[in-house]
Coordinates of C-alpha atoms (C1' of nucleotides) in Angstrom, one line a residue:
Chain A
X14 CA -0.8 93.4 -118.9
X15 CA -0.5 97.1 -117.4
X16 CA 1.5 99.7 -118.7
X17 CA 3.2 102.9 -117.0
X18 CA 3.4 106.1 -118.6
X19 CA 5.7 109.1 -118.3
X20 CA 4.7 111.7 -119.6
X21 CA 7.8 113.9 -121.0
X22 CA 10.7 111.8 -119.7
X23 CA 11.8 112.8 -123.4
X24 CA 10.7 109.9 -124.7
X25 CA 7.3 109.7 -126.9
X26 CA 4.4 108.2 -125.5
X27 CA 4.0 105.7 -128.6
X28 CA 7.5 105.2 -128.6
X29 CA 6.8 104.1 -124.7
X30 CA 3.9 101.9 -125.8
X31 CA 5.5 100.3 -128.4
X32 CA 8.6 99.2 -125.9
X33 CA 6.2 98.0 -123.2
X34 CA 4.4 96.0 -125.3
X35 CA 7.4 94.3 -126.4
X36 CA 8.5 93.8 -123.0
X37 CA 5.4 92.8 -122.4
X38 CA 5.9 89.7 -125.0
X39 CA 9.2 89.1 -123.8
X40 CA 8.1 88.6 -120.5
X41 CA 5.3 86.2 -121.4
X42 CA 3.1 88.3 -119.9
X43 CA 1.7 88.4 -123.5
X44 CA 1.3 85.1 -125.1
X45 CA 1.1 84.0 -129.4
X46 CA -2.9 84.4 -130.4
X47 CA -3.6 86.8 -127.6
X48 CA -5.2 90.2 -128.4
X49 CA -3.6 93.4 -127.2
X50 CA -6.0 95.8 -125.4
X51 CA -8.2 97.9 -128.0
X52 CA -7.2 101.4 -129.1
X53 CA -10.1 103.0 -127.3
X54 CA -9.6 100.9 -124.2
X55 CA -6.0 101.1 -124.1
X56 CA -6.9 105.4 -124.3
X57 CA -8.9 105.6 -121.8
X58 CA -6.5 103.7 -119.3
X59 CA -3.5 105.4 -120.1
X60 CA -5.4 108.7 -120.4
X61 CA -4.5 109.3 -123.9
X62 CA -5.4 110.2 -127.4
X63 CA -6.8 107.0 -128.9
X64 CA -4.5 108.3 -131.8
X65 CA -1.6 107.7 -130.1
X66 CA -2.3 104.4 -129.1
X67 CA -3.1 103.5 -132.7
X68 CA 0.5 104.7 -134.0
X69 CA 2.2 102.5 -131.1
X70 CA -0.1 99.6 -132.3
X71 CA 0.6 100.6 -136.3
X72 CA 4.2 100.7 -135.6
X73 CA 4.1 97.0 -133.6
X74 CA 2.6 96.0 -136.8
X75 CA 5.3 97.2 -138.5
X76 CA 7.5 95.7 -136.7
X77 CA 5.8 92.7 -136.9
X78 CA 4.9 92.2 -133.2
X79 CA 1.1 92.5 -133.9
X80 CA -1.3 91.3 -136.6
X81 CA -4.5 92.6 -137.0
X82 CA -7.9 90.3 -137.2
X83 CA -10.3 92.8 -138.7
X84 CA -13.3 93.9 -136.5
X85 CA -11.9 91.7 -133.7
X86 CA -8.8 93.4 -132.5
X87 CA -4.9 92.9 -132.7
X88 CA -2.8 90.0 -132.0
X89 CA 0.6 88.6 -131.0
X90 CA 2.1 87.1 -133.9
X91 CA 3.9 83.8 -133.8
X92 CA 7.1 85.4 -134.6
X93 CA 7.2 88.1 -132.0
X94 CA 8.2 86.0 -128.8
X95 CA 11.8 85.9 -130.6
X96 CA 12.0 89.2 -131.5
X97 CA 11.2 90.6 -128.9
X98 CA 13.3 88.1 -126.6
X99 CA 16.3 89.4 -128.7
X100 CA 15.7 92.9 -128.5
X101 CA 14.4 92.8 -124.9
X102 CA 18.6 94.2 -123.5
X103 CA 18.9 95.9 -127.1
X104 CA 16.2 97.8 -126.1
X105 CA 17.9 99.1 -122.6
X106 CA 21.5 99.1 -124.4
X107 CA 20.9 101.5 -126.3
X108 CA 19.4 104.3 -123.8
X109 CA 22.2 103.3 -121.5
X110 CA 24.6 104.2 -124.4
X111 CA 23.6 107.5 -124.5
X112 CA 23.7 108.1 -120.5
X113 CA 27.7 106.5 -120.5
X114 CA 28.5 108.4 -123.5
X115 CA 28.0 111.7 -121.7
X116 CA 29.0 110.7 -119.0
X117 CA 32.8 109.9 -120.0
X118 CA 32.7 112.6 -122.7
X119 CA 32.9 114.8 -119.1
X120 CA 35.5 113.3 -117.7
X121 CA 33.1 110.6 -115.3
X122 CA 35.5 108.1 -113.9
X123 CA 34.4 104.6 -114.7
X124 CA 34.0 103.9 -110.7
X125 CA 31.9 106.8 -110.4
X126 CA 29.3 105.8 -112.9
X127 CA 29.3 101.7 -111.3
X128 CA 28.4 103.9 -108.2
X129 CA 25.6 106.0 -109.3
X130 CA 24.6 102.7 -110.8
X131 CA 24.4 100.8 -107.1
X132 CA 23.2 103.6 -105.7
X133 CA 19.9 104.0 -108.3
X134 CA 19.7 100.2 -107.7
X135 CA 19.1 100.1 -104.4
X136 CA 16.7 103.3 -104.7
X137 CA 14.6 101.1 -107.3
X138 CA 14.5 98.1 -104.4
X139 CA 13.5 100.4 -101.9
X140 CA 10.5 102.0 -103.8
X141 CA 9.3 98.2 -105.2
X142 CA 9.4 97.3 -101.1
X143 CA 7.5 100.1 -100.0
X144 CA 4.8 99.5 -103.1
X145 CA 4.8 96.0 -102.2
X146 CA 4.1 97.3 -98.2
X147 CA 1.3 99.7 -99.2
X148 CA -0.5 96.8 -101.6
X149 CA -0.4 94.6 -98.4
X150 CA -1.7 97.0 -96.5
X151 CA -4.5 98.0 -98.8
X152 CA -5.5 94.3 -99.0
X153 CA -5.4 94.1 -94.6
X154 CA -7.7 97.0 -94.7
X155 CA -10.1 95.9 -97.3
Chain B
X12 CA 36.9 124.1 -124.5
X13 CA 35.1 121.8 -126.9
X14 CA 31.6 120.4 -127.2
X15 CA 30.4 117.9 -129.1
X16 CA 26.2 118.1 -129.9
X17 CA 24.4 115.0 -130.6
X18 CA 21.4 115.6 -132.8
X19 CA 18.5 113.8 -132.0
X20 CA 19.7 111.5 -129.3
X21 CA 15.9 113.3 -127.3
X22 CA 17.9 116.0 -125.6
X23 CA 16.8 119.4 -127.1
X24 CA 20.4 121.2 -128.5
X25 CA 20.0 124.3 -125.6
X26 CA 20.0 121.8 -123.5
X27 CA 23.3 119.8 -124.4
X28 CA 25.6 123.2 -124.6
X29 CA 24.0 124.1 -121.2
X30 CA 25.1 120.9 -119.4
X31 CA 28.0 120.9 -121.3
X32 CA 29.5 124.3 -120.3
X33 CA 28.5 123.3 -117.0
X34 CA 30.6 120.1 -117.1
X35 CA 33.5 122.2 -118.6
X36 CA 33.2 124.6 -115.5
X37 CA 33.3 121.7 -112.9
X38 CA 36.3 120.1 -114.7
X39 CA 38.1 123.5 -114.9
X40 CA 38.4 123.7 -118.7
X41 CA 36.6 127.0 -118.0
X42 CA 37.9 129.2 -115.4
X43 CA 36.3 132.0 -113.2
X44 CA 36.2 134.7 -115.3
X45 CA 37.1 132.7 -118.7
X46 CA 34.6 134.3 -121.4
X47 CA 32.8 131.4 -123.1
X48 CA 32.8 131.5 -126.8
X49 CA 30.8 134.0 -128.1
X50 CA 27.4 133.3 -129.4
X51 CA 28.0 133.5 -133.1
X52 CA 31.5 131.7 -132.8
X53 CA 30.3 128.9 -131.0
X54 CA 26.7 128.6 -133.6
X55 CA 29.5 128.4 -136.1
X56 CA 31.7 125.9 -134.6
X57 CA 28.3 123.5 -133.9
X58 CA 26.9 124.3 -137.4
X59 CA 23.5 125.3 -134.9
X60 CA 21.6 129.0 -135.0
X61 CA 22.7 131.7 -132.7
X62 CA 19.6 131.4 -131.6
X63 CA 20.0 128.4 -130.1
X64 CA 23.1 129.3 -128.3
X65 CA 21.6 132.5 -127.1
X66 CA 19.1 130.2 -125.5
X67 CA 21.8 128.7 -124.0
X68 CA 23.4 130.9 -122.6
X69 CA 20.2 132.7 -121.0
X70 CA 19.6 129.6 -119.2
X71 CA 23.4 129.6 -118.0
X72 CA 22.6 133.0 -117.1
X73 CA 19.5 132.3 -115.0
X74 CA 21.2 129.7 -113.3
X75 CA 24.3 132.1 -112.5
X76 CA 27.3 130.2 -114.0
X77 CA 27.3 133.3 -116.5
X78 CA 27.4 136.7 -116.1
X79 CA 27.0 139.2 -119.1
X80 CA 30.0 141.8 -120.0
X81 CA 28.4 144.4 -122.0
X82 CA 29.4 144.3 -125.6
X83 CA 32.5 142.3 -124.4
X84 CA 31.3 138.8 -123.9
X85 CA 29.9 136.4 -121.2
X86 CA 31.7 135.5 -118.3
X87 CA 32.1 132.3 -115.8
X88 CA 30.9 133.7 -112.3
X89 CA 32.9 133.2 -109.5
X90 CA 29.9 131.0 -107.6
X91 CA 30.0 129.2 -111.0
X92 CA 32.7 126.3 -110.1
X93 CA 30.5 125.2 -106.5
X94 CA 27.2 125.0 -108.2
X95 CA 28.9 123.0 -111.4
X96 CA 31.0 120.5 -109.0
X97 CA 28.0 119.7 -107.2
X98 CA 25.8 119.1 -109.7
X99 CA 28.3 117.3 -111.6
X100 CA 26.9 113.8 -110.6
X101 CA 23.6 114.7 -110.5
X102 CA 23.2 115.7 -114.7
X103 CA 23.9 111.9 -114.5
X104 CA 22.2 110.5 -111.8
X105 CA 19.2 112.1 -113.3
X106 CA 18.9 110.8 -116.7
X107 CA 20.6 107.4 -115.8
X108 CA 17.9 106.8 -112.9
X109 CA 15.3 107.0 -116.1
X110 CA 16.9 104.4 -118.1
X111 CA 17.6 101.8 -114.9
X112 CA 13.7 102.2 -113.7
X113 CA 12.5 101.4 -117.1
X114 CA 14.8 98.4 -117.0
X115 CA 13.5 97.3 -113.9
X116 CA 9.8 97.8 -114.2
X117 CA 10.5 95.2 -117.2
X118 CA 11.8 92.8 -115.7
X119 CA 15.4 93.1 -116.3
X120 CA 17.7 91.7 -113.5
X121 CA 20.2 94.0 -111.6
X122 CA 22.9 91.2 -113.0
X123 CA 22.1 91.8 -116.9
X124 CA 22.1 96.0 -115.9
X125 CA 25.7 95.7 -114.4
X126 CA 26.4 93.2 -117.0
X127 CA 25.1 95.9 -119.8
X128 CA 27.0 98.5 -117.8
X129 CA 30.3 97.0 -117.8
X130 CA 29.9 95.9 -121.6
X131 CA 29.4 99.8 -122.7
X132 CA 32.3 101.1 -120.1
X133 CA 34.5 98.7 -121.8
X134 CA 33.1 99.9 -125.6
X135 CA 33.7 103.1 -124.6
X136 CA 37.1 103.0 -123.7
X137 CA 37.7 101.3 -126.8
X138 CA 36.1 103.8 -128.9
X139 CA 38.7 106.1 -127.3
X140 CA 42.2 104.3 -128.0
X141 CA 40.4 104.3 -131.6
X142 CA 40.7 108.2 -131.0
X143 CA 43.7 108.0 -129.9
X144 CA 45.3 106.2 -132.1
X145 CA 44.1 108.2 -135.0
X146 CA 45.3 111.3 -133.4
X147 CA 48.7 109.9 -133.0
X148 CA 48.4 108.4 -136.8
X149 CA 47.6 112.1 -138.2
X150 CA 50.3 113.7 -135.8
X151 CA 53.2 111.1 -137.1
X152 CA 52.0 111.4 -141.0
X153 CA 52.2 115.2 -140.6
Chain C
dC27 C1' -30.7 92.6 -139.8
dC28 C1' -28.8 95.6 -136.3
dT29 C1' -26.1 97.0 -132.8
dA30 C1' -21.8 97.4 -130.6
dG31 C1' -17.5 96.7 -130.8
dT32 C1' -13.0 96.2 -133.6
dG33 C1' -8.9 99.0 -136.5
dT34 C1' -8.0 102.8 -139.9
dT35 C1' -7.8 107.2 -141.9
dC36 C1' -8.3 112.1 -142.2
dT37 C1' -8.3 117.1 -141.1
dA38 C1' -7.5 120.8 -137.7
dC39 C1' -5.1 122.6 -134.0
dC40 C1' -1.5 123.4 -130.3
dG41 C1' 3.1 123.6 -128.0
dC42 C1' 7.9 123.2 -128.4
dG43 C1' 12.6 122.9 -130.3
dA44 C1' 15.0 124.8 -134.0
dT45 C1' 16.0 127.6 -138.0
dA46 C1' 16.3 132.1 -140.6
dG47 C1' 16.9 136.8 -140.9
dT48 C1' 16.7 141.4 -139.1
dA49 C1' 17.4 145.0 -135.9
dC50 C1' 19.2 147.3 -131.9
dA51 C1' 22.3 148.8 -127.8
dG52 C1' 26.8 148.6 -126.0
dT53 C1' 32.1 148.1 -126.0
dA54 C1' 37.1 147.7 -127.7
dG55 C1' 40.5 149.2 -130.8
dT56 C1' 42.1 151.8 -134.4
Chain D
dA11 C1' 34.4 158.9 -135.2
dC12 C1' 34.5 154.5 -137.3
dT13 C1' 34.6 149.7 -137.6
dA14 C1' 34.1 145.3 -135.8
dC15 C1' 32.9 142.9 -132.5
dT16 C1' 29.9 141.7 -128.2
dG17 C1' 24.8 140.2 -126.4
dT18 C1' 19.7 140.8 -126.9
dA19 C1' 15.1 140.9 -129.0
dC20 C1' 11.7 140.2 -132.3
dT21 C1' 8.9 137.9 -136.1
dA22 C1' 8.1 134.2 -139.3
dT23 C1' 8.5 129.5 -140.5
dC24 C1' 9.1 124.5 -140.1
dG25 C1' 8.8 119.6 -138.2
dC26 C1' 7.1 116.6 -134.7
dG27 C1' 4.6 114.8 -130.8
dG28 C1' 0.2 115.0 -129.1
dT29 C1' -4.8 116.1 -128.8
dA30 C1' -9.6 116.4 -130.7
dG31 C1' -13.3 114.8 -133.3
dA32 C1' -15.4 112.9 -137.2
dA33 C1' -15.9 109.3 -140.7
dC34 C1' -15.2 104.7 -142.7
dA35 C1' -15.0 99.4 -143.3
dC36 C1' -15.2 95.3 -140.9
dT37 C1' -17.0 91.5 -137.7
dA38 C1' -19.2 89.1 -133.6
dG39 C1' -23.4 88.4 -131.3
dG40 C1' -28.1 88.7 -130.2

DNA sequence: CCTAGTGTTCTACCGCGATAGTACAGTAGT
DNA sequence: ACTACTGTACTATCGCGGTAGAACACTAGG
């Protein structure tokens, strides 16, 4: 698994780690039984506070995403493949609320917003492609 | 002109009058040399501290869609309306390219985002015939 | 047993958004 | 001149996200 952080996109980075991890699940990317990378590990990759990985990891427990096997480490619970399935759209829903919301509140026609979307769309494609390129490319030269 | 402030929804208050009187500007609810609502009016009408709205408005100020009257008010500059129109879109663009890459990096399809999309257009427009409705339901049992 | 690795908890500190209250300089209208 | 409004500036305080560092209880493995 391998998590992205943004740093002040206005969202918290717990809040961040929390959601990826649950992507994460829903994706299979995580599977039932297997163990999360450790706090300290999981600090030093992101470069952050330890501290802040353990709230993201506290709050999955919460949540019941994560269960913890003491001294060993932290793992996917049996239940968390549904929930996580189910909130996996919730999850984006809700942010996109927010955007629309101010974005009709100013008088955004509807077409203009399925625009912006099309054109961000096509901007995401184009990054992946050139990432894609410039992973080839490292592996030619290697 | 009337704003409506979200609290808690991530975007610092400052920041939502600021876009806000700049959305106002570009649709011509605020006209070149209309005086904005003055600080302490407009603190009351939010239920927010003056100071907040002073923050505002420096910002407004800095970016030139304002113009101080001394001991009379603030006024829209006449350069105001082109720099509002233009960035109209892009107060969007901005925070809606934010929500679609998170989408992406986690494997949501560009189907479910249009699909998501079309979903909250049509939930919005519903939430405003509600409005609507309940304007014309006051305005008849007047 | 001992070491190294787990997660957990705690205190201290910083920056920022926001609130609260006060004070000051300038203008409009009477 | 006086009053009532403008904007501006300043200090103090609060909550929250984040960092920093230490301490604790537990377990796997040599």
């Amino acid at each position: 698994m391998q998590l992205h952080i943004e740093t002040s996109n206005g969202i918290p980075i717990y809040e961040q780690i929390c959601r990826q991890v649950k992507f994460a699940v829903a994706n299979k990317a995580l599977q039932v039984g297997d163990h999360v990378p450790s706090v300290r590990e999981m600090a030093g990759r992101l470069a952050v506070n330890p501290n802040t990985v353990s709230r993201a990891y506290r709050d999955l427990q919460a949540d019941g995403v994560l269960i913890p096997i003491r001294g060993t480490g932290l793992a996917v619970t049996p239940e968390a493949p549904g929930k996580c399935q189910s909130e996996r759209l919730d999850m984006i829903r809700e942010r996109l609320r927010l955007v629309l919301a101010e974005a009709r509140h100013n008088q955004i026609t509807p077409d203009e917003i399925r625009q912006l979307v099309e054109s961000e769309l096509q901007r995401l494609d184009a990054l992946e492609d050139e990432n894609a390129s410039q992973l080839v490319t490292a592996e030619e030269t290697a």
